[in-house]
Coordinates of C-alpha atoms in Angstrom, one line a residue:
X758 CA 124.9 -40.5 -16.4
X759 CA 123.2 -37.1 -16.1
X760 CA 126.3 -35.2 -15.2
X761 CA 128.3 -37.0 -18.1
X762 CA 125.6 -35.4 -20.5
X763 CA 125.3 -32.3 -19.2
X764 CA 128.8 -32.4 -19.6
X765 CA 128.6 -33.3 -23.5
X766 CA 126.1 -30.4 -23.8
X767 CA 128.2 -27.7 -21.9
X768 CA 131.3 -28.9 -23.5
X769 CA 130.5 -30.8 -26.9
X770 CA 131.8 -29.6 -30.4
X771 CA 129.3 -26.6 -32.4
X772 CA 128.3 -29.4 -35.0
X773 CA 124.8 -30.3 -33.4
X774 CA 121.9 -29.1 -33.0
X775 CA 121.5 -29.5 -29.7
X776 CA 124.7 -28.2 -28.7
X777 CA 123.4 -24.7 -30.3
X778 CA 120.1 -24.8 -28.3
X779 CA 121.9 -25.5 -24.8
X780 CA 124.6 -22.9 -25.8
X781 CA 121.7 -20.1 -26.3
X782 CA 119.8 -20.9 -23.2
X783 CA 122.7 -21.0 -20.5
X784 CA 123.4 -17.2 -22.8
X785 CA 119.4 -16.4 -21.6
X786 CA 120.0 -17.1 -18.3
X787 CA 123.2 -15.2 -17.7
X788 CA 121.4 -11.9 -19.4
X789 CA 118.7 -12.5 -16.9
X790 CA 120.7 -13.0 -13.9
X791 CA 122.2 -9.8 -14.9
X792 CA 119.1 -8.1 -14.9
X793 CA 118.2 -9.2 -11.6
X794 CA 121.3 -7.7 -10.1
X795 CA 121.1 -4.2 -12.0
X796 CA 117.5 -3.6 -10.4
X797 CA 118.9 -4.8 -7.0
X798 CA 121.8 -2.5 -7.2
X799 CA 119.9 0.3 -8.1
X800 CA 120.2 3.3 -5.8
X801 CA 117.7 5.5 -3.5
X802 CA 114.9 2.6 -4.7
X803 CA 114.8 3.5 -7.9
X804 CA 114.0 1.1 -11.0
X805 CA 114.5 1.1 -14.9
X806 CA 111.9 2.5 -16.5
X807 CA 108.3 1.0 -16.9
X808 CA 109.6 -0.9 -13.8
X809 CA 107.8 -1.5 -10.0
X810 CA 110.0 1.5 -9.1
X811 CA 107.5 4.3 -10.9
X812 CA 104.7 3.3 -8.8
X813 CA 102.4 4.0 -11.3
X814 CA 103.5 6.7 -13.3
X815 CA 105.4 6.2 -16.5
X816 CA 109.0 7.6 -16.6
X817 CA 111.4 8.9 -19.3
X818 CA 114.0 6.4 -20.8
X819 CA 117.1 9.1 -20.0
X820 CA 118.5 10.3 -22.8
X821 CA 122.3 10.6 -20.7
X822 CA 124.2 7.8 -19.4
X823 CA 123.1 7.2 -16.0
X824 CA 126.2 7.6 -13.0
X825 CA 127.1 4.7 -10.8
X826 CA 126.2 3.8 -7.8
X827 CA 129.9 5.2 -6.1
X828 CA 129.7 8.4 -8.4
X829 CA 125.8 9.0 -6.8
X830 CA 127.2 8.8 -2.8
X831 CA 130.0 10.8 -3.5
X832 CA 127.6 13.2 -5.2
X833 CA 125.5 13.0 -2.2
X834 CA 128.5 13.3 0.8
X835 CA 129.4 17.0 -1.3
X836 CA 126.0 18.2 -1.3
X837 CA 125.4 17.2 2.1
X838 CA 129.1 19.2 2.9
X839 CA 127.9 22.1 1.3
X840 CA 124.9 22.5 3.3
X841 CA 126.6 21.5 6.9
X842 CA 129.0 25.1 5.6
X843 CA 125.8 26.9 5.1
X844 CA 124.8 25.5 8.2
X845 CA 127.9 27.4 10.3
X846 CA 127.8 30.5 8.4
X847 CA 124.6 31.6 9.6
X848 CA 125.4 35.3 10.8
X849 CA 123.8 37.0 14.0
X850 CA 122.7 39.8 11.4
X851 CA 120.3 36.8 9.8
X852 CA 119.2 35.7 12.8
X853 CA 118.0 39.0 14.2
X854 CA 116.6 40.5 11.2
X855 CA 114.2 36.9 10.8
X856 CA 113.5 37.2 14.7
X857 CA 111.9 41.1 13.9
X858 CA 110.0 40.1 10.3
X859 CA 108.7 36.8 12.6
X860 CA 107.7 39.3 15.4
X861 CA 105.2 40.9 12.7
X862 CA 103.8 37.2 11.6
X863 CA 100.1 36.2 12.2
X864 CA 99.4 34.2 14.5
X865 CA 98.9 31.0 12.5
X866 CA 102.1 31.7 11.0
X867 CA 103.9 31.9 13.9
X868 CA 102.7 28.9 15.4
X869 CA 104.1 27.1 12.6
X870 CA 107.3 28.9 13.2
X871 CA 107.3 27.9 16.6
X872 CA 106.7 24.2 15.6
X873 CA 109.5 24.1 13.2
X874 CA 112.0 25.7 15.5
X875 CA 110.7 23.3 18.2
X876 CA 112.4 20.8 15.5
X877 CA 115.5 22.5 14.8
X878 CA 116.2 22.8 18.9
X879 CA 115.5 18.8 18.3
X880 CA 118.1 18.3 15.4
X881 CA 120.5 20.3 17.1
X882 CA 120.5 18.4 20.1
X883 CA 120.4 15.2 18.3
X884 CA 123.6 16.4 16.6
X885 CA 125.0 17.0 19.9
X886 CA 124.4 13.9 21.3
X887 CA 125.4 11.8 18.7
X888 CA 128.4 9.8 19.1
X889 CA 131.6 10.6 16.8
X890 CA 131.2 7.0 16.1
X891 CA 127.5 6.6 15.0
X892 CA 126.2 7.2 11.3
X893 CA 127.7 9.7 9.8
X894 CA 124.8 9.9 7.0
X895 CA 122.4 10.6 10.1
X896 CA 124.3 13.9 11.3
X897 CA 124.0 14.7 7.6
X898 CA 120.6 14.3 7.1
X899 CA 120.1 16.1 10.2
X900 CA 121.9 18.9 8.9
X901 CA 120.1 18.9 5.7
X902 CA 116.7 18.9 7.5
X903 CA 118.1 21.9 9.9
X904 CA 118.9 23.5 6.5
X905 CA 115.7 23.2 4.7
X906 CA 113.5 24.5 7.6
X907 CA 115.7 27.7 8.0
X908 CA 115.1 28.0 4.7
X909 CA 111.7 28.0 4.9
X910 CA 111.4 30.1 8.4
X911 CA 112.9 32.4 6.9
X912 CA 110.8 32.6 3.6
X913 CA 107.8 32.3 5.4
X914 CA 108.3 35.1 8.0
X915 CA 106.0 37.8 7.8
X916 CA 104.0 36.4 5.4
X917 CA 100.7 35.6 5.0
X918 CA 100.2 32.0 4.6
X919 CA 102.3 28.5 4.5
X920 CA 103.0 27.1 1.5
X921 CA 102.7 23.1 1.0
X922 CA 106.1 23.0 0.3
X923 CA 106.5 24.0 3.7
X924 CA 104.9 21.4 5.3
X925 CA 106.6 19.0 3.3
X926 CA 109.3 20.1 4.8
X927 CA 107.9 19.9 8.4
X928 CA 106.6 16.1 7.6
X929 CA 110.3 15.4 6.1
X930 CA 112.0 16.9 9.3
X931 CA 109.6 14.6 11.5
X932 CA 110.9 11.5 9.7
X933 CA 114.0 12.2 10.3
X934 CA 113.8 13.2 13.9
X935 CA 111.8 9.8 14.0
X936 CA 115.0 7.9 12.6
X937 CA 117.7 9.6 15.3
X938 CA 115.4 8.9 17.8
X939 CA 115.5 5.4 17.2
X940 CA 119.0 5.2 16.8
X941 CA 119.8 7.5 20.3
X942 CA 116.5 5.4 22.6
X943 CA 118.7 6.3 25.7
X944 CA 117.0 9.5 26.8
X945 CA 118.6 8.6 30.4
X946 CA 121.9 8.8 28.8
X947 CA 121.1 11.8 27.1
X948 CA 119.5 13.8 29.9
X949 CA 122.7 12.7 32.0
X950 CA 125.0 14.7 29.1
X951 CA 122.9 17.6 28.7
X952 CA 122.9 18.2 32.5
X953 CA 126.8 17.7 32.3
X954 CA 126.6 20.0 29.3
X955 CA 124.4 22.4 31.1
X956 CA 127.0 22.7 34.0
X957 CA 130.1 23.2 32.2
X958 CA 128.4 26.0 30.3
X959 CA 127.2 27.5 33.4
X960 CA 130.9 27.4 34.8
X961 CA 132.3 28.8 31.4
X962 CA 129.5 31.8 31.6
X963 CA 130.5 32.6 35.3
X964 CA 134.3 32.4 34.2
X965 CA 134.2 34.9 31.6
X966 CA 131.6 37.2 33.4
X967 CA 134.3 37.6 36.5
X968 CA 136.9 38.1 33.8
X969 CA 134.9 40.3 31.8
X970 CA 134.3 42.1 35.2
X971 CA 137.9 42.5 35.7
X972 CA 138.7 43.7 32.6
X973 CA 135.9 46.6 32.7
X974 CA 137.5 47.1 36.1
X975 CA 140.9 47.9 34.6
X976 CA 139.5 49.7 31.6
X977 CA 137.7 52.4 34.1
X978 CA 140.2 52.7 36.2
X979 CA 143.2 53.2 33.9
X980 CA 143.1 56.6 32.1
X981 CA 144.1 56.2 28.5
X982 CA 148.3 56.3 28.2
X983 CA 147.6 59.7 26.6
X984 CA 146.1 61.5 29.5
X985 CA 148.5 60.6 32.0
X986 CA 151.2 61.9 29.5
X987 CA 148.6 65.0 29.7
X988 CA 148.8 65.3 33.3
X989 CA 153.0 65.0 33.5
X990 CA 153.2 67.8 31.2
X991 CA 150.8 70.3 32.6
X992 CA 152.4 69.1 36.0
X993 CA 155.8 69.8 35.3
X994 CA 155.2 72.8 33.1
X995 CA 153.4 74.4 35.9
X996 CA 156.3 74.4 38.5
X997 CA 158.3 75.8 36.4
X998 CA 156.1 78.8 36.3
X999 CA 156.6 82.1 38.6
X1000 CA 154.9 81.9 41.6
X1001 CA 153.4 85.1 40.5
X1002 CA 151.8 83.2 37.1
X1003 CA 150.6 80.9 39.0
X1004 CA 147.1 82.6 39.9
X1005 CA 144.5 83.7 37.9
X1006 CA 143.8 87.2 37.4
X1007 CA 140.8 88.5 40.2
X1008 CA 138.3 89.4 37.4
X1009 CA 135.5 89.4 40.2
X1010 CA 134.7 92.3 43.5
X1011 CA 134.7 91.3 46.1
X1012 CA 130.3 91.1 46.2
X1013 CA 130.0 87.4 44.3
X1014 CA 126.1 87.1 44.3
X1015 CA 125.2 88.4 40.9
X1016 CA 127.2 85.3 39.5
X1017 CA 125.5 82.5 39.2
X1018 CA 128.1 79.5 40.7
X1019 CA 128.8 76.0 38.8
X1020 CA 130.8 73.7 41.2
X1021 CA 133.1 70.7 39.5
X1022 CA 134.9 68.0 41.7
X1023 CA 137.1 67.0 39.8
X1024 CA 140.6 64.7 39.1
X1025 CA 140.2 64.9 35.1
X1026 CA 141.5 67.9 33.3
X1027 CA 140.0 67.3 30.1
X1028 CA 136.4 65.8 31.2
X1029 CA 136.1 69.3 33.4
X1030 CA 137.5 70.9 30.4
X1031 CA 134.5 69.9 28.2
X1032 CA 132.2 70.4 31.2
X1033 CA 133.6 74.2 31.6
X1034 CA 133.7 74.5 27.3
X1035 CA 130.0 73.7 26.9
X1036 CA 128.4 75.4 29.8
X1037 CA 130.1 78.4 28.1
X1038 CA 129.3 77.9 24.6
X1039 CA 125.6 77.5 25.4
X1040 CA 125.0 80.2 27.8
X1041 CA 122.8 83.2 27.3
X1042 CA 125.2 85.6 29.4
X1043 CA 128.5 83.5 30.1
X1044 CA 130.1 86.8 32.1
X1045 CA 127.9 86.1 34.9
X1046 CA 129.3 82.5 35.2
X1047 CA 131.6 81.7 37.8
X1048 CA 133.6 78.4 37.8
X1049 CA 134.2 76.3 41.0
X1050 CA 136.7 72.8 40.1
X1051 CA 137.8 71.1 43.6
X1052 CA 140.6 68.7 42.8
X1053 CA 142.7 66.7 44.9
X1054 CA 146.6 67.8 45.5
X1055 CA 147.8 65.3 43.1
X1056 CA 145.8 66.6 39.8
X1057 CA 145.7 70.4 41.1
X1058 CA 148.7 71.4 39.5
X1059 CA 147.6 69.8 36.1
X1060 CA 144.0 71.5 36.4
X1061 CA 145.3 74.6 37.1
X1062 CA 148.1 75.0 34.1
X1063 CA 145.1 74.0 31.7
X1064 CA 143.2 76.8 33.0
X1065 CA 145.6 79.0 33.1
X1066 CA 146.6 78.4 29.7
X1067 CA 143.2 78.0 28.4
X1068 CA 141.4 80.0 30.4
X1069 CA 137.7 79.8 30.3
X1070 CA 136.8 83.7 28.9
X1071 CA 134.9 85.6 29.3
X1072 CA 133.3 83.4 32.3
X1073 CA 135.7 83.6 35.8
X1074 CA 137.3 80.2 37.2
X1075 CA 138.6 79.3 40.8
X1076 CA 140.4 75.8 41.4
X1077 CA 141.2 74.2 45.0
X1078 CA 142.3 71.2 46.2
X1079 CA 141.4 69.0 49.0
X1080 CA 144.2 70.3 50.6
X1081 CA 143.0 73.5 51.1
X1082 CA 139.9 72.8 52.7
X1083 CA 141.8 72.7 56.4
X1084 CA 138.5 71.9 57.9
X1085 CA 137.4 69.2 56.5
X1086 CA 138.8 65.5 58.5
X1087 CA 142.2 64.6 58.7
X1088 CA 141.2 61.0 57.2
X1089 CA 138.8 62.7 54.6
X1090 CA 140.8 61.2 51.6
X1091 CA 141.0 57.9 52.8
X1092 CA 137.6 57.1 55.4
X1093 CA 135.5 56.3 52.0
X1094 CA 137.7 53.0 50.8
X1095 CA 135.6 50.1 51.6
X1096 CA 137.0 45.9 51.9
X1097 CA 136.0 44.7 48.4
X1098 CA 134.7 47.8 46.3
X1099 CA 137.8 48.6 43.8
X1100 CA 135.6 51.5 41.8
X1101 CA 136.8 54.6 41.6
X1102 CA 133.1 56.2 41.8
X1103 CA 132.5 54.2 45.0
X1104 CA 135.4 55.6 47.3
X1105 CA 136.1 58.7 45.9
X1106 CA 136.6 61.9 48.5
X1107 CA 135.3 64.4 45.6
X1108 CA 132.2 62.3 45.2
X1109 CA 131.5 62.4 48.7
X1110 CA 132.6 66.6 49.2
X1111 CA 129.0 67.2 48.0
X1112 CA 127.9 66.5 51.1
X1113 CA 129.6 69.5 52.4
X1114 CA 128.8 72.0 49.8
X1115 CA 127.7 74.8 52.4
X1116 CA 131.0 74.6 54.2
X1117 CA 133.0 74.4 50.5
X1118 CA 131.5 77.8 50.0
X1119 CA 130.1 79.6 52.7
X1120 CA 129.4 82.7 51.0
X1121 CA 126.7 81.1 48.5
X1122 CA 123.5 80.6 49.0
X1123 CA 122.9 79.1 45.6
X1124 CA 124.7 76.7 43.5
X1125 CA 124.5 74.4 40.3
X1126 CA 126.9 71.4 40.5
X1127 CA 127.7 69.7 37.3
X1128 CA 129.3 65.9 37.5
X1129 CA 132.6 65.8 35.3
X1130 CA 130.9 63.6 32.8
X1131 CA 128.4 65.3 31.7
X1132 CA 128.1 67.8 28.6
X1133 CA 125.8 70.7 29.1
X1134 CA 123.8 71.7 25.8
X1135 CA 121.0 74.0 26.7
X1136 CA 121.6 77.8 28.9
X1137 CA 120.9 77.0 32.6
X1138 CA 120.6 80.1 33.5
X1139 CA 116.4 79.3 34.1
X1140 CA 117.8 77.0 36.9
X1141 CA 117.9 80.0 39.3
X1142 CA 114.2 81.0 38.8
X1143 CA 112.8 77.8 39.5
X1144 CA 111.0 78.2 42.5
X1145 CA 112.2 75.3 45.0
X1146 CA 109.1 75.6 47.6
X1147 CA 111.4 75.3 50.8
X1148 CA 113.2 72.3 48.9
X1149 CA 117.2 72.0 49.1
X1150 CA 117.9 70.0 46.5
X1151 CA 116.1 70.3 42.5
X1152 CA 117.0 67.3 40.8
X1153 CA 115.8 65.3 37.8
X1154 CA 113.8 61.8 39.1
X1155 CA 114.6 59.0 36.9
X1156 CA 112.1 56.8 37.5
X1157 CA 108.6 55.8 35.6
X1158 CA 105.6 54.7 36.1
X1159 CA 105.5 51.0 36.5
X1160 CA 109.6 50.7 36.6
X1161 CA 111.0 49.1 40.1
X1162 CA 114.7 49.2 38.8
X1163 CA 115.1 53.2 40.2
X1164 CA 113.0 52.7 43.5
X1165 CA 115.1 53.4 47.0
X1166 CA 114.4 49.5 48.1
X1167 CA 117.5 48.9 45.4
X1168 CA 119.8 50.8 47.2
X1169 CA 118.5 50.6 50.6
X1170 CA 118.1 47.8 53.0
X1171 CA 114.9 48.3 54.7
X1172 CA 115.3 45.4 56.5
X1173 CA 117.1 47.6 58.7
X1174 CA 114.3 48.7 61.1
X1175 CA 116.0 52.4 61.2
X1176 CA 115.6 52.3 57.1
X1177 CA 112.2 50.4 57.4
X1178 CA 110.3 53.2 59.7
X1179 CA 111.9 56.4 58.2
X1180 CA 111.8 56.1 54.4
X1181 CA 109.3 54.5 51.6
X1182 CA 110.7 51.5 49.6
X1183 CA 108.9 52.7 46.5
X1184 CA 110.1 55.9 47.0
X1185 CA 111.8 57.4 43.6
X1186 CA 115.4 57.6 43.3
X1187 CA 116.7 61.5 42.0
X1188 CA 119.6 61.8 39.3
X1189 CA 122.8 63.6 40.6
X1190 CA 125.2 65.2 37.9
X1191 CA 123.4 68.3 37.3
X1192 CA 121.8 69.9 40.6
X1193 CA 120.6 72.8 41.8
X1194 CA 121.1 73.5 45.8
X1195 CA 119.8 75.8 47.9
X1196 CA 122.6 75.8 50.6
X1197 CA 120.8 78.8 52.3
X1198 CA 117.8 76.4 53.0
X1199 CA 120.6 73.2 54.0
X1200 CA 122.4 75.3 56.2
X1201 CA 119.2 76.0 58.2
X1202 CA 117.8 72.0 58.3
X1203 CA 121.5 70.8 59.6
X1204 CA 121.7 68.1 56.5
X1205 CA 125.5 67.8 56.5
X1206 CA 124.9 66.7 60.2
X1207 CA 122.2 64.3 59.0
X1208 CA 125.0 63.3 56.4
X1209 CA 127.6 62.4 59.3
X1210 CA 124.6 60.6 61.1
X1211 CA 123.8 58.5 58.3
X1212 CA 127.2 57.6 57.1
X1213 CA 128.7 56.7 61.0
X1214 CA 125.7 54.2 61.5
X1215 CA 126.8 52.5 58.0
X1216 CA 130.2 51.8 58.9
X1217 CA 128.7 49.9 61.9
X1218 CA 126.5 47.9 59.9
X1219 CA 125.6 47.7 56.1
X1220 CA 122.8 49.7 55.2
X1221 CA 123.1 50.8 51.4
X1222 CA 124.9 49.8 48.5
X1223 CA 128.5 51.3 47.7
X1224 CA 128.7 55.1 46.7
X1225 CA 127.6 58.6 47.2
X1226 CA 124.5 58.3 45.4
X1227 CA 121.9 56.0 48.5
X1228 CA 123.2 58.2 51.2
X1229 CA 122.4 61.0 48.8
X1230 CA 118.7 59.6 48.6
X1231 CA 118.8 59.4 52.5
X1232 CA 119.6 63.0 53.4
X1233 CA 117.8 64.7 50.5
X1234 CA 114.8 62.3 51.4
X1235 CA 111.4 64.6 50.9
X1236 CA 113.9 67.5 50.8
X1237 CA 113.9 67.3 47.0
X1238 CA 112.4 69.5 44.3
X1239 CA 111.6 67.6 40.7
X1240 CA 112.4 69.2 37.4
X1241 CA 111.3 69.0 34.2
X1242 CA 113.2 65.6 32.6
X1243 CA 114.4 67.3 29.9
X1244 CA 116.8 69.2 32.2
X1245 CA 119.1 66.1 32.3
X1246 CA 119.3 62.9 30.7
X1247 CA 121.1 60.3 32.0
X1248 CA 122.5 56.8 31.2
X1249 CA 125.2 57.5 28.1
X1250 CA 127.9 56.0 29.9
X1251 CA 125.6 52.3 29.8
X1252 CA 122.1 52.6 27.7
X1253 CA 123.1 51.9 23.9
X1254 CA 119.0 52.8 23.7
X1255 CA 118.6 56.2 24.0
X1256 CA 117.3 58.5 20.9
X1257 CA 119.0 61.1 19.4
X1258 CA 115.7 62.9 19.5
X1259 CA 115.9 62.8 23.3
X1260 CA 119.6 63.7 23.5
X1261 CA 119.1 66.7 21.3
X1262 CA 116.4 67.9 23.5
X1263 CA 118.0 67.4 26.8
X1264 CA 119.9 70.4 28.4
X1265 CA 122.4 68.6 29.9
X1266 CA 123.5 64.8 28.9
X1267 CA 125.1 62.7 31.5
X1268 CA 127.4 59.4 30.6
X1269 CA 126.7 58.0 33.8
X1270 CA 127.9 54.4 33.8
X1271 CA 131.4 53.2 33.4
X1272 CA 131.7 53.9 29.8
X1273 CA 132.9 56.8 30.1
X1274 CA 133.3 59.5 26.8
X1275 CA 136.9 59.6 27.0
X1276 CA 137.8 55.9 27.5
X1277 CA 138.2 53.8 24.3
X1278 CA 135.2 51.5 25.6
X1279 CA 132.7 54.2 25.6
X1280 CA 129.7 54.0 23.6
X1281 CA 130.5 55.2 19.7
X1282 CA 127.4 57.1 18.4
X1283 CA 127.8 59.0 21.8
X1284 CA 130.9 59.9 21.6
X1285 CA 130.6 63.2 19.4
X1286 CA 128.3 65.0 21.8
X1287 CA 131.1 65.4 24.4
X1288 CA 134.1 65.6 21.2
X1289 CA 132.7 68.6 20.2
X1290 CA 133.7 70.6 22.9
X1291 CA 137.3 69.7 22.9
X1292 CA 139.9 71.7 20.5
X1293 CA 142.5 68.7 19.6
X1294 CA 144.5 71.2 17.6
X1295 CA 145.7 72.0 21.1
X1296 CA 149.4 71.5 21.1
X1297 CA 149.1 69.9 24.6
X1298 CA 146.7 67.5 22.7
X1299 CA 149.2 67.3 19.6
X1300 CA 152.0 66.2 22.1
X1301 CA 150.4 63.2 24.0
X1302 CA 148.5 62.3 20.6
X1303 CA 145.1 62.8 22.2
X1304 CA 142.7 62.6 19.3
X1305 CA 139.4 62.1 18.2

């Protein structure tokens, strides 16, 4: 009976009254209904205005149509895009300049830095642990979070104080951290895939640190295509000279002690070339100079048709090879190649031939000798009045105070009880590249014996690192005169630190290390210093395209 007159109501003609009344109420009850499922459907919480949703404050009717719901996400996914591209286009250059403005924060500041980083180490690994198949809106949040607190590290920096805004921030980025943490409560899973993480990274780092190795390796020990093409010409050029052309002219008597003697061992024409150029150009009385390059029989006839057609003027010049030297071993060339140690430096003959200085040249009793890498910028002549108080060797010592990089326990091993009872483990290590010997004083202590000593009883068992330079330490040991540091300043072949100030001052510069000046992996703002003394108009130069 009820549903028959609902019936009539819903569906009765409009002549009526009632009809009207039931009509207008079911019309009331739609528009609320509607209502209802606008404020539901609202988004972010939001409510129309004067509703629940302005907790207490009054809002503006908007004046503008209000977007949908579909048109506010979308809104949202691009903003949250264009802060993940913000995110990967940080540059190193940002980073480091906001490392050295937080370096000069105060310490309240800082520790808020710290906190805030803290979180951004969180978000990151968050975001890195997150599976491709969780919520997508968390990553973003995340990275909008990340964003924000860079944002304000980086205004904050060096400043005085934090701002509230800041903090906001802070309290914003905890919430969030809050909310991945409860969607990633595995922290066993977690700590599983970071340790995975943390070994595959370890295996990449060692990976690219042998290849890196390797291809420093091939760098040092390949000569750039242009200085081999060097070497053929001079080479080939030079046999085709007259025996007769092939000397220099004997600018010298036959009394050689008023000269004062600059030895070079040397397989590199032009790095002896620069060595020989800038003693020259920065001597007080180059006529007094006399020249000494020792080269092995492969490079001597190269060395000697650059000199010969370059000659060194007004200073005098000699050139030898090994091969000359009839005294020296019959295995000299070879007996210095060790199992594993592919560096030319390290098994070099030439590098070793120091240790025979006083049988090179038996008619000297004093003697500078210059490395081929190093550029001399001061006169050296003050190098013979230094008085070496029964010393045979002056040399530069390049430690400091306080450092234990250049002490002799680095390049010794005194657990060898013949190391551990003759020599001092803190003892300072002394530069070699620019010496001064007194061979008058070595011939009468026997060192090159105590050279031959040293270097039989390490072939029977290891007792120093590879290279000339701990057997150096060894025989020289309290035999060793220390000058003034500005005499020679090492470490342009490795140390991007040095000043120009300290450059500029030194009297000879040294690019010891692997970088060497004319390899294209040498240092750049270095480079100059030994440039200068080369003339690349040179029509040797011009031919193998050797430039600058």
């Amino acid at each position: 009976m009820r549903a028959g007159g609902a019936s009539s109501v819903c569906c009765g003609g409009g002549g009526g009254g009632g009809g009207r009344e039931a009509a207008m109420l079911m019309l009331l009850i739609a528009a609320a209904c509607g209502f209802v499922f606008v404020l539901l459907n609202l988004p972010d919480g939001r409510s129309l205005p004067g509703g629940p949703g302005v907790r207490g404050e009054r809002a503006a009717v908007p004046l503008l149509p209000q977007l949908s719901v579909k048109e506010r996400r979308m809104e949202e996914v691009v903003r949250l895009q264009n802060v993940e591209q913000e995110l990967e286009q940080q540059t190193d250059e940002n980073v480091a300049e906001t490392d050295e403005r937080i370096s000069r924060s105060p310490p309240g500041i800082k520790e808020k830095i710290w906190m805030m980083q803290d979180q951004l180490i969180m978000a990151r690994a968050y975001l890195q642990f997150a599976s491709p198949h969780g919520s997508t809106h968390l990553a973003r949040e995340l990275k909008l979070r990340m964003k924000e607190i860079e944002r304000v590290i980086n205004h904050i920096s060096g400043s005085s104080h934090v701002p509230r805004s800041a903090l906001q921030k802070m309290r914003a980025m905890d919430m969030t951290l809050s909310k991945a943490q409860r969607t990633f409560p595995h922290c066993s899973l977690l700590t599983a895939k970071l340790r995975a993480m943390t070994h595959h990274s370890e295996e990449l780092v060692r990976a690219h640190r042998s290849e890196s190795s390797f291809l420093e390796q091939v760098a040092v020990r390949s000569l750039p295509k242009g200085h081999h093409c060097l070497a053929m010409r001079l080479t080939s050029e030079f046999f085709l000279l007259d025996p007769k052309e092939r000397e220099f002219a004997q600018r010298y008597s036959t009394q050689i002690g008023g000269f004062h003697h600059y030895a070079i061992f040397s397989d590199n024409v032009l790095a002896s070339a620069v060595v020989i150029n800038s003693t020259i150009s920065t001597s007080k009385d180059p006529e007094r100079i006399m020249f000494h390059v020792v080269t092995d029989a492969l490079n001597f006839p190269a060395m000697m048709m650059w000199f010969l057609t370059n000659p060194p003027n007004p200073a005098t010049i000699r050139i030898e090879s090994l091969d000359h030297l009839k005294w020296l071993p019959a295995d000299f060339s070879s007996r210095f190649k060790q199992k594993g140690i592919r560096d030319p430096r390290y098994t070099s003959a030439l590098n070793h031939l120091r240790f025979y200085l006083p049988d090179v040249f038996p008619s000297l009793n004093k003697l500078v000798l210059l490395d081929h890498d190093v550029v001399v910028q001061r006169d050296l002549s003050g190098l013979w009045e230094i008085d070496m108080k029964g010393k045979v060797n002056g040399a530069v010592e390049t430690c400091t105070s306080g450092d234990g990089y250049h002490r002799l326990e680095n390049l010794v091993n005194f657990s060898d009880p013949s190391i551990l009872n003759k020599f001092d483990a803190k003892a300072c290590i002394s530069a070699y590249g620019m010496n001064i010997f007194d061979l008058k004083e070595w011939r009468r202590q026997g060192l090159t014996a105590t050279y031959d000593k040293w270097f039989q009883a390490g072939k029977r068992r290891r007792l120093w690192k590879a290279g000339s330079l701990p057997l150096s330490q060894l025989v020289f040991y309290n035999r060793t005169a220390p000058l003034d540091h500005r005499w020679h300043v090492l470490g342009l072949g490795h140390d991007r630190s040095i000043g120009r100030g300290e450059i500029e001052r030194a009297a000879v510069i040294h690019y010891s290390g692997k970088l060497k000046p004319w390899l294209e992996i040498s240092i750049p703002k270095y480079r100059d210093y030994w440039n200068s003394f080369l003339n690349y108009d040179n029509h040797y130069l011009q031919q193998c395209n050797i430039h600058m």
